Amino acid sequence: MSNSRLCQAALPALPAAIALPAYDRAGVTPGIVHLGVGAFHRAHQAVFVDDCLNRGETGWGIVAASLRSPDTRDAIGPQDNLYTYCERDGRDERFRVIGSILEMLVAPENPARLVDRLCDPQVRIVTLTVTEKGYLANLSEGTLMRDHPDIRHDLENPEAPRSIYGFLLSAVRRRRAEGSVPLTLLSCDNLPSNGQVLQTLLVEFARINDPDLADHVARNVSCPCVMVDRIVPATTGVDRLAVAHGLGIMDAWPVVAEPYFRWVIEDRFPHGRPQLEASGVEFVEDVVPYEHMKLRMLNGAHTAIAAIGQVAGLATVADVYAQARVRTFIDRYWREVATTLSPLVSGADYAAGLRGRFANPALRHRAVQIASDASQKVPQRILAPLMELRGDRRAHGAVMMALALWIRSCAARNEAGEPIVIQDPVFNGWAAPDQDVLPAEAVIERFLSFDRVFGGQCRAEPEFVAALTAAYHAIRTKGALNAIGMMTG
Ligand code: CS2
């Protein structure tokens, strides 16, 4: 392995097994701006756009912006924005160099440049992966956090935005004035009805200072809903070494993912889109059945598994899922949740695939990563199906247990007495780190009073409170694995 670094000039000397961009990158023009350039974007949307470029659709290059940290730009900028996509199924690994990102921006360094790129008349689509908390929303109500400092800042400083709303609205305003076609906005985050949520919140933001522009967004800015599915753990130092070994040169920030993917999109692109269907991307009229299936089955189980890992001191999804009691519990969880899904999708088939995906030992998907920002995830992943199941008087013991597991995972220490790392800024201050000195009833009461997560509804239902308290009490007295084992056994 040499010390040299991945870059355009290094491509011809890479081993023949490494797949490379088959197109002339200099001839590609930008058609997409992406906001939130994390590992997920680079292992999902950017790969399928790279396929389109390989097929000769040269008008869809990506300008990728980070809204916060310069880390990704600092890593792949010096590599001519090239990086390695590494696919692992547990037996083999395959490497491919992705060339679809033409330019990397760090929004806080130069907000005006990002607005300029968004206003490029060649650009027609903005994709977003800014995570749940990037929407600055009260998700249970679908309203903007109007008191959030970034929202307040963007209302007062429209020329130097910070939030997605500030950037998008500046671009919408200028594009309208310049006579460019309106952008199509594609939220690729794990939120139910993500496109609709984005449009509603953008309209709410616009309406505060510019009702006319708010009407323009509501009428002319298409925001298709999207379901995205691919497991992409954070890249580790060991991954970097494996990639360097495969390439023979260094890549400062490769991405690692499973082979499985799904991308289902509502086909509402009035101003054009790349022909992603040639890569297996599905275009449908209504994405809701697919997003419910994915959010409730995969993401709900992920959040439960992450909580078990945090509480029982098991590091990765595969470590937790290797426990027979967990597999039985998660099967029960899937059976319960599958009854809430549309007949257009098969929860049982999807669960069958998930069993293999969660067991993939090569991914090392860490519980602490999935547990981060859990207060922003639990409402759509666990609470929504739970409330539906209760309303319909259908079995929901495993889903209730998952909620109790999350609550236990917000304590200061795990079952071995080691500190639990909680990365959940919205929830800090509410979480009860001192759970072990409080009676179970008091812990549950404290959690249920957090309306941003629970919406005020649950604490008004004595049966709900009693069932949650019992599940939580079982975890605290018996331990997480025993509590779930006794449920199923
Ligand atoms: C995970 C997701 O971190 C998390 O919350 O549940 O990132 C999950 O891996 C993806 O949604 C899979 O598509």
Coordinates of C-alpha atoms and ligand atoms in Angstrom, one line a residue:
M1 CA 0.0 0.0 0.0
S2 CA 1.4 3.4 -0.9
N3 CA 0.9 6.7 0.9
S4 CA -0.6 8.4 -2.1
R5 CA -4.2 9.4 -2.0
L6 CA -7.2 8.7 -4.2
C7 CA -7.7 11.4 -6.9
Q8 CA -8.6 11.7 -10.6
A9 CA -5.0 11.2 -11.7
A10 CA -4.6 8.1 -9.6
L11 CA -7.6 6.3 -11.2
P12 CA -5.8 4.6 -14.1
A13 CA -3.4 2.8 -11.8
L14 CA -6.0 1.3 -9.5
P15 CA -6.4 -2.5 -9.5
A16 CA -8.6 -3.8 -12.3
A17 CA -11.2 -5.1 -9.8
I18 CA -12.1 -1.6 -8.7
A19 CA -15.1 -0.2 -10.6
L20 CA -14.4 3.4 -11.8
P21 CA -16.5 6.2 -13.3
A22 CA -16.9 5.3 -17.0
Y23 CA -17.6 8.9 -18.0
D24 CA -15.5 12.0 -18.5
R25 CA -16.2 13.9 -15.3
A26 CA -15.1 17.2 -16.9
G27 CA -18.0 16.9 -19.3
V28 CA -20.6 16.5 -16.5
T29 CA -22.8 19.5 -15.5
P30 CA -24.6 20.0 -12.2
G31 CA -28.3 19.1 -12.1
I32 CA -28.7 18.3 -8.5
V33 CA -27.8 20.1 -5.3
H34 CA -27.6 17.9 -2.2
L35 CA -28.0 19.3 1.3
G36 CA -26.5 17.2 4.2
V37 CA -23.6 15.2 2.7
G38 CA -23.2 12.4 5.1
A39 CA -22.3 8.7 4.6
F40 CA -25.9 7.8 3.7
H41 CA -26.1 10.2 0.7
R42 CA -22.7 9.0 -0.6
A43 CA -23.7 5.3 -0.3
H44 CA -27.2 5.7 -1.7
Q45 CA -28.3 8.7 -3.9
A46 CA -24.8 9.5 -5.2
V47 CA -24.3 5.9 -6.2
F48 CA -27.5 5.8 -8.3
V49 CA -26.7 9.2 -9.9
D50 CA -23.2 7.8 -10.7
D51 CA -25.0 4.9 -12.5
C52 CA -26.9 7.5 -14.6
L53 CA -23.7 9.3 -15.4
N54 CA -22.2 6.0 -16.5
R55 CA -25.2 5.6 -18.8
G56 CA -24.4 8.9 -20.4
E57 CA -26.9 11.3 -18.7
T58 CA -24.3 13.9 -18.1
G59 CA -26.6 16.7 -17.0
W60 CA -27.1 15.3 -13.4
G61 CA -23.9 15.9 -11.6
I62 CA -24.2 16.7 -7.8
V63 CA -23.1 19.8 -5.9
A64 CA -23.0 18.5 -2.3
A65 CA -23.2 20.8 0.6
S66 CA -22.7 20.2 4.3
L67 CA -24.8 22.5 6.5
R68 CA -22.5 22.3 9.5
S69 CA -19.1 20.6 9.5
P70 CA -16.3 20.8 7.0
D71 CA -15.2 17.2 7.7
T72 CA -16.4 15.5 4.5
R73 CA -15.2 18.4 2.3
D74 CA -11.8 18.3 4.0
A75 CA -11.6 14.6 3.4
I76 CA -12.8 14.2 -0.1
G77 CA -12.2 17.7 -1.5
P78 CA -8.4 17.0 -1.9
Q79 CA -9.4 13.8 -3.7
D80 CA -11.2 15.7 -6.5
N81 CA -14.4 14.8 -4.6
L82 CA -13.8 11.1 -5.4
Y83 CA -14.4 8.5 -2.8
T84 CA -14.8 4.7 -2.5
Y85 CA -18.1 3.0 -2.1
C86 CA -17.5 -0.4 -0.4
E87 CA -20.3 -3.0 -0.5
R88 CA -20.2 -5.8 2.1
D89 CA -22.6 -8.8 2.3
G90 CA -20.8 -10.7 5.1
R91 CA -18.7 -12.8 2.7
D92 CA -17.2 -10.6 0.0
E93 CA -16.5 -6.9 -0.3
R94 CA -16.6 -4.9 -3.5
F95 CA -15.1 -1.5 -4.2
R96 CA -16.3 1.2 -6.6
V97 CA -15.0 4.7 -7.0
I98 CA -17.9 7.2 -7.2
G99 CA -17.5 10.4 -9.3
S100 CA -21.0 11.9 -9.2
I101 CA -20.1 14.7 -6.7
L102 CA -18.6 17.5 -8.7
E103 CA -18.2 20.1 -6.0
M104 CA -18.4 20.1 -2.2
L105 CA -19.5 23.2 -0.2
V106 CA -19.5 23.9 3.5
A107 CA -22.6 26.2 3.9
P108 CA -21.5 28.2 7.0
E109 CA -18.2 29.2 5.3
N110 CA -19.9 30.8 2.4
P111 CA -23.7 30.7 2.5
A112 CA -24.0 32.9 -0.6
R113 CA -22.1 30.4 -2.7
L114 CA -24.6 27.7 -1.8
V115 CA -27.5 30.0 -2.7
D116 CA -25.8 30.7 -6.0
R117 CA -25.5 27.0 -6.8
L118 CA -29.2 26.5 -5.9
C119 CA -30.0 29.2 -8.4
D120 CA -28.0 27.7 -11.2
P121 CA -30.6 27.4 -14.0
Q122 CA -29.2 23.9 -14.9
V123 CA -30.0 22.7 -11.4
R124 CA -33.5 21.2 -11.2
I125 CA -33.5 19.0 -8.1
V126 CA -32.5 19.5 -4.5
T127 CA -32.1 16.3 -2.5
L128 CA -31.8 16.4 1.3
T129 CA -30.5 14.1 4.0
V130 CA -30.3 16.4 7.0
T131 CA -31.6 13.8 9.6
E132 CA -34.8 14.2 11.6
K133 CA -33.5 17.1 13.7
G134 CA -32.5 19.1 10.6
Y135 CA -36.2 19.8 10.0
L136 CA -36.3 21.9 13.2
A137 CA -39.9 20.7 13.6
N138 CA -42.2 19.6 16.4
L139 CA -42.7 16.4 14.6
S140 CA -45.7 15.2 16.5
E141 CA -47.6 18.4 15.4
G142 CA -45.9 19.0 12.0
T143 CA -45.1 22.6 12.9
L144 CA -41.8 24.6 12.8
M145 CA -39.8 25.2 16.0
R146 CA -40.3 29.0 15.6
D147 CA -38.2 29.7 18.6
H148 CA -35.2 27.7 17.3
P149 CA -32.1 30.0 17.0
D150 CA -31.5 29.0 13.4
I151 CA -35.1 29.8 12.4
R152 CA -35.0 33.2 14.2
H153 CA -31.6 33.9 12.6
D154 CA -32.8 33.0 9.1
L155 CA -35.9 35.2 9.4
E156 CA -33.7 38.2 10.3
N157 CA -30.8 37.4 7.9
P158 CA -32.3 36.1 4.7
E159 CA -29.0 36.9 2.8
A160 CA -26.9 34.5 5.0
P161 CA -29.1 31.6 5.9
R162 CA -28.3 28.7 8.3
S163 CA -31.3 26.3 8.1
I164 CA -32.6 24.4 5.2
Y165 CA -35.6 26.7 5.1
G166 CA -33.5 29.8 4.8
F167 CA -31.4 28.4 2.0
L168 CA -34.4 26.9 0.1
L169 CA -36.5 30.0 0.4
S170 CA -33.7 32.3 -0.8
A171 CA -33.2 30.1 -3.8
V172 CA -37.0 29.9 -4.5
R173 CA -37.3 33.7 -4.3
R174 CA -34.3 34.4 -6.6
R175 CA -35.2 31.7 -9.2
R176 CA -38.7 33.1 -9.5
A177 CA -37.3 36.6 -10.0
E178 CA -34.8 35.3 -12.6
G179 CA -37.3 33.2 -14.4
S180 CA -35.7 29.8 -13.8
V181 CA -37.8 26.8 -13.4
P182 CA -38.9 26.0 -9.8
L183 CA -36.8 23.4 -8.0
T184 CA -38.1 19.9 -7.2
L185 CA -37.3 19.2 -3.5
L186 CA -36.6 15.6 -2.5
S187 CA -36.4 14.9 1.2
C188 CA -34.6 11.6 1.6
D189 CA -34.9 11.5 5.4
N190 CA -36.7 8.9 7.5
L191 CA -39.8 10.9 8.2
P192 CA -43.3 9.8 7.2
S193 CA -44.6 11.8 4.3
N194 CA -41.2 13.5 4.2
G195 CA -41.9 15.5 1.0
Q196 CA -45.2 16.8 2.4
V197 CA -43.6 17.6 5.7
L198 CA -40.9 19.6 4.0
Q199 CA -43.3 21.5 1.9
T200 CA -45.6 22.3 4.8
L201 CA -42.8 23.6 6.9
L202 CA -41.3 25.6 4.1
V203 CA -44.6 27.2 3.4
E204 CA -45.0 28.0 7.2
F205 CA -41.6 29.6 7.2
A206 CA -42.3 31.6 4.0
R207 CA -45.6 32.8 5.3
I208 CA -44.0 34.6 8.2
N209 CA -42.5 37.3 6.0
D210 CA -43.6 36.7 2.5
P211 CA -47.2 35.3 2.1
D212 CA -46.9 35.6 -1.7
L213 CA -43.8 33.5 -1.9
A214 CA -45.5 31.0 0.5
D215 CA -48.3 30.6 -2.1
H216 CA -45.7 30.1 -4.8
V217 CA -44.0 27.3 -2.8
A218 CA -47.4 25.7 -2.2
R219 CA -48.4 25.8 -5.8
N220 CA -45.2 25.4 -7.8
V221 CA -42.5 23.7 -5.8
S222 CA -43.0 19.9 -6.2
C223 CA -41.9 17.9 -3.1
P224 CA -42.4 14.2 -3.9
C225 CA -42.3 11.8 -0.9
V226 CA -39.6 9.3 -0.9
M227 CA -38.7 6.0 0.8
V228 CA -35.0 5.3 1.1
D229 CA -33.6 2.0 2.4
R230 CA -30.0 1.0 2.8
I231 CA -28.0 0.3 5.9
V232 CA -24.9 2.6 6.0
P233 CA -23.0 2.5 9.3
A234 CA -20.5 5.3 10.1
T235 CA -17.1 4.6 8.5
T236 CA -14.4 3.4 11.0
G237 CA -10.6 3.4 11.0
V238 CA -10.7 -0.3 10.2
D239 CA -12.9 0.4 7.2
R240 CA -10.4 3.0 5.9
L241 CA -7.6 0.4 6.2
A242 CA -9.6 -2.2 4.4
V243 CA -10.3 0.2 1.6
A244 CA -6.7 1.3 1.4
H245 CA -5.7 -2.3 1.2
G246 CA -8.1 -2.9 -1.7
L247 CA -7.1 0.2 -3.6
G248 CA -3.4 0.3 -2.9
I249 CA -3.8 4.0 -2.0
M250 CA -5.5 6.0 0.8
D251 CA -9.0 7.2 0.7
A252 CA -9.6 9.6 3.6
W253 CA -13.4 8.9 3.8
P254 CA -14.8 5.9 2.0
V255 CA -18.3 4.7 2.8
V256 CA -19.4 1.2 3.6
A257 CA -22.8 -0.3 3.0
E258 CA -24.9 -3.5 2.5
P259 CA -25.7 -4.6 -1.0
Y260 CA -29.5 -4.2 -0.4
F261 CA -31.1 -1.0 -1.4
R262 CA -34.5 0.4 -2.1
W263 CA -35.5 3.9 -3.3
V264 CA -39.2 4.5 -3.9
I265 CA -40.1 7.9 -5.2
E266 CA -43.4 9.7 -6.1
D267 CA -43.0 10.6 -9.7
R268 CA -43.7 14.3 -9.6
F269 CA -40.7 16.0 -11.4
P270 CA -42.2 18.7 -13.6
H271 CA -38.8 19.9 -14.7
G272 CA -37.1 16.6 -15.4
R273 CA -35.1 13.9 -13.5
P274 CA -32.4 11.4 -14.2
Q275 CA -33.6 7.9 -15.4
L276 CA -33.0 6.3 -12.1
E277 CA -35.4 3.4 -12.8
A278 CA -32.6 1.8 -14.9
S279 CA -30.8 1.2 -11.6
G280 CA -33.8 -0.4 -9.9
V281 CA -35.2 2.8 -8.3
E282 CA -39.0 2.6 -8.2
F283 CA -41.4 5.5 -9.2
V284 CA -44.9 5.3 -7.8
E285 CA -47.9 7.5 -7.3
D286 CA -48.1 7.1 -3.5
V287 CA -45.1 6.3 -1.3
V288 CA -47.0 6.0 2.0
P289 CA -47.3 2.2 2.0
Y290 CA -43.6 1.8 1.4
E291 CA -42.4 4.3 3.9
H292 CA -44.7 2.9 6.7
M293 CA -43.3 -0.5 6.0
K294 CA -39.7 0.7 6.1
L295 CA -40.0 3.1 9.1
R296 CA -42.0 0.7 11.2
M297 CA -40.3 -2.6 10.4
L298 CA -36.7 -1.7 9.8
N299 CA -36.2 1.6 11.7
G300 CA -38.6 0.6 14.6
A301 CA -36.7 -2.6 15.1
H302 CA -33.4 -0.8 14.8
T303 CA -34.3 1.6 17.6
A304 CA -35.4 -1.3 19.8
I305 CA -32.2 -3.2 19.0
A306 CA -30.1 -0.1 19.6
A307 CA -31.7 0.4 23.0
I308 CA -31.1 -3.3 24.0
G309 CA -27.4 -2.8 22.9
Q310 CA -27.1 0.4 25.0
V311 CA -28.7 -1.2 28.1
A312 CA -27.1 -4.7 27.8
G313 CA -23.6 -3.4 26.7
L314 CA -23.6 -5.0 23.3
A315 CA -21.9 -2.8 20.7
T316 CA -23.5 -3.5 17.3
V317 CA -26.8 -4.5 15.7
A318 CA -25.2 -7.9 14.7
D319 CA -24.0 -8.4 18.3
V320 CA -27.5 -7.8 19.7
Y321 CA -29.2 -9.7 16.9
A322 CA -27.0 -12.7 17.5
Q323 CA -28.9 -13.3 20.8
A324 CA -31.7 -15.8 20.3
R325 CA -34.0 -14.0 22.7
V326 CA -33.6 -10.8 20.7
R327 CA -34.4 -12.6 17.4
T328 CA -37.6 -14.1 18.9
F329 CA -38.6 -10.7 20.4
I330 CA -38.0 -8.9 17.1
D331 CA -40.0 -11.5 15.2
R332 CA -42.9 -10.8 17.5
Y333 CA -42.3 -7.1 17.1
W334 CA -42.5 -7.5 13.3
R335 CA -45.7 -9.6 13.5
E336 CA -47.4 -6.9 15.5
V337 CA -46.3 -4.0 13.4
A338 CA -47.0 -5.8 10.1
T339 CA -50.7 -5.7 10.9
T340 CA -50.6 -1.9 10.6
L341 CA -49.2 -2.0 7.0
S342 CA -51.1 -1.6 3.7
P343 CA -52.0 -4.8 1.8
L344 CA -49.9 -3.3 -1.1
V345 CA -46.7 -4.4 0.8
S346 CA -45.8 -7.6 2.4
G347 CA -44.5 -7.1 6.0
A348 CA -43.6 -10.9 6.2
D349 CA -41.4 -10.8 3.0
Y350 CA -39.7 -7.6 4.2
A351 CA -39.1 -9.2 7.7
A352 CA -37.6 -12.2 6.0
G353 CA -35.0 -10.0 4.3
L354 CA -34.4 -8.0 7.4
R355 CA -33.3 -11.1 9.3
G356 CA -30.3 -11.5 7.0
R357 CA -29.6 -7.8 6.9
F358 CA -29.5 -7.4 10.7
A359 CA -27.3 -10.4 11.0
N360 CA -24.7 -9.1 8.5
P361 CA -21.5 -9.2 10.7
A362 CA -19.4 -7.2 8.3
L363 CA -21.3 -4.0 8.8
R364 CA -20.5 -3.3 12.5
H365 CA -23.5 -0.9 12.7
R366 CA -23.1 0.5 16.2
A367 CA -26.0 0.8 18.7
V368 CA -24.8 4.2 19.8
Q369 CA -25.1 5.5 16.3
I370 CA -28.7 4.4 15.9
A371 CA -29.5 5.5 19.4
S372 CA -28.5 9.0 18.6
D373 CA -31.3 11.5 18.4
A374 CA -33.7 8.8 19.4
S375 CA -36.3 11.3 20.7
Q376 CA -36.7 12.5 17.1
K377 CA -37.1 8.9 15.9
V378 CA -39.3 7.2 18.4
P379 CA -42.6 9.0 17.5
Q380 CA -42.7 7.9 13.8
R381 CA -41.0 4.5 14.3
I382 CA -42.6 3.2 17.5
L383 CA -45.3 5.4 18.9
A384 CA -47.3 5.8 15.7
P385 CA -47.8 2.0 15.1
L386 CA -48.2 1.5 18.9
M387 CA -51.1 4.0 19.1
E388 CA -52.7 2.5 16.0
L389 CA -52.4 -1.1 17.4
R390 CA -53.9 0.0 20.7
G391 CA -56.7 1.9 18.9
D392 CA -57.6 -1.2 17.0
R393 CA -57.2 -3.5 20.1
R394 CA -54.6 -5.6 18.4
A395 CA -51.6 -7.2 20.0
H396 CA -48.8 -4.7 20.8
G397 CA -46.8 -6.1 23.8
A398 CA -43.5 -6.1 21.8
V399 CA -44.0 -2.6 20.5
M400 CA -44.8 -1.4 24.1
M401 CA -41.7 -3.2 25.3
A402 CA -39.6 -1.4 22.6
L403 CA -40.8 1.9 24.0
A404 CA -39.9 0.9 27.5
L405 CA -36.4 -0.3 26.3
W406 CA -35.8 3.2 24.8
I407 CA -36.7 4.8 28.1
R408 CA -34.4 2.5 30.0
S409 CA -31.6 3.3 27.5
C410 CA -31.8 7.0 28.5
A411 CA -30.4 6.2 32.0
A412 CA -26.9 7.2 33.0
R413 CA -25.6 3.6 33.3
N414 CA -26.0 0.3 31.5
E415 CA -26.6 -3.0 33.3
A416 CA -22.9 -3.5 33.8
G417 CA -22.7 -0.1 35.5
E418 CA -20.9 1.6 32.6
P419 CA -21.9 5.0 31.4
I420 CA -24.3 5.1 28.5
V421 CA -23.5 7.6 25.8
I422 CA -26.6 9.6 24.8
Q423 CA -26.3 11.9 21.8
D424 CA -29.7 13.5 21.7
P425 CA -29.5 17.3 22.1
V426 CA -33.2 17.9 21.7
F427 CA -33.9 15.6 24.6
N428 CA -31.1 16.5 26.9
G429 CA -32.5 17.9 30.1
W430 CA -35.6 15.8 29.8
A431 CA -34.0 12.4 29.8
A432 CA -33.9 10.9 33.3
P433 CA -30.3 9.9 33.9
D434 CA -31.1 9.2 37.5
Q435 CA -33.7 6.5 36.7
D436 CA -32.3 3.9 39.1
V437 CA -33.1 6.1 42.2
L438 CA -36.6 6.9 41.0
P439 CA -39.6 4.6 41.2
A440 CA -40.7 3.2 37.8
E441 CA -43.9 5.2 38.0
A442 CA -42.0 8.5 38.4
V443 CA -39.7 7.7 35.5
I444 CA -42.6 7.0 33.2
E445 CA -44.4 10.1 34.3
R446 CA -41.4 12.2 33.6
F447 CA -41.0 10.8 30.1
L448 CA -44.6 11.0 29.2
S449 CA -44.6 14.7 30.0
F450 CA -42.3 15.4 27.1
D451 CA -45.0 16.5 24.6
R452 CA -42.6 16.9 21.7
V453 CA -42.2 13.1 21.7
F454 CA -45.5 11.9 23.2
G455 CA -47.8 14.6 22.1
G456 CA -49.7 14.7 25.4
Q457 CA -51.9 11.9 24.4
C458 CA -50.3 8.9 26.1
R459 CA -50.2 10.3 29.7
A460 CA -54.0 10.8 29.5
E461 CA -54.6 7.1 29.1
P462 CA -54.2 5.2 32.4
E463 CA -54.1 1.8 30.7
F464 CA -51.2 3.0 28.5
V465 CA -49.3 4.3 31.5
A466 CA -49.8 1.1 33.4
A467 CA -48.7 -1.1 30.6
L468 CA -45.6 1.0 29.9
T469 CA -44.7 1.1 33.5
A470 CA -45.0 -2.7 33.8
A471 CA -42.8 -3.2 30.8
Y472 CA -40.2 -0.7 32.1
H473 CA -40.3 -2.3 35.6
A474 CA -39.6 -5.7 34.1
I475 CA -36.5 -4.4 32.3
R476 CA -35.3 -2.7 35.4
T477 CA -35.7 -5.6 37.7
K478 CA -34.9 -8.5 35.4
G479 CA -32.6 -7.0 32.8
A480 CA -33.3 -6.2 29.2
L481 CA -32.6 -9.6 27.7
N482 CA -34.4 -11.5 30.5
A483 CA -37.4 -9.2 30.2
I484 CA -37.8 -9.7 26.5
G485 CA -37.0 -13.4 26.9
M486 CA -39.8 -13.9 29.5
M487 CA -42.3 -12.1 27.2
T488 CA -41.7 -14.4 24.4
G489 CA -41.0 -17.6 26.3
Ligands
CS2_1 C1 -31.0 3.8 11.4 C2 -31.1 4.2 9.9 O1 -29.5 5.3 12.4 C3 -30.7 5.0 12.3 O2 -31.6 5.5 12.9 O3 -32.2 3.2 11.8 O4 -30.1 5.0 9.6 C4 -31.2 3.0 9.0 O5 -30.0 2.3 9.0 C5 -31.6 3.4 7.6 O6 -32.8 4.1 7.6 C6 -31.7 2.2 6.7 O7 -32.2 2.6 5.5

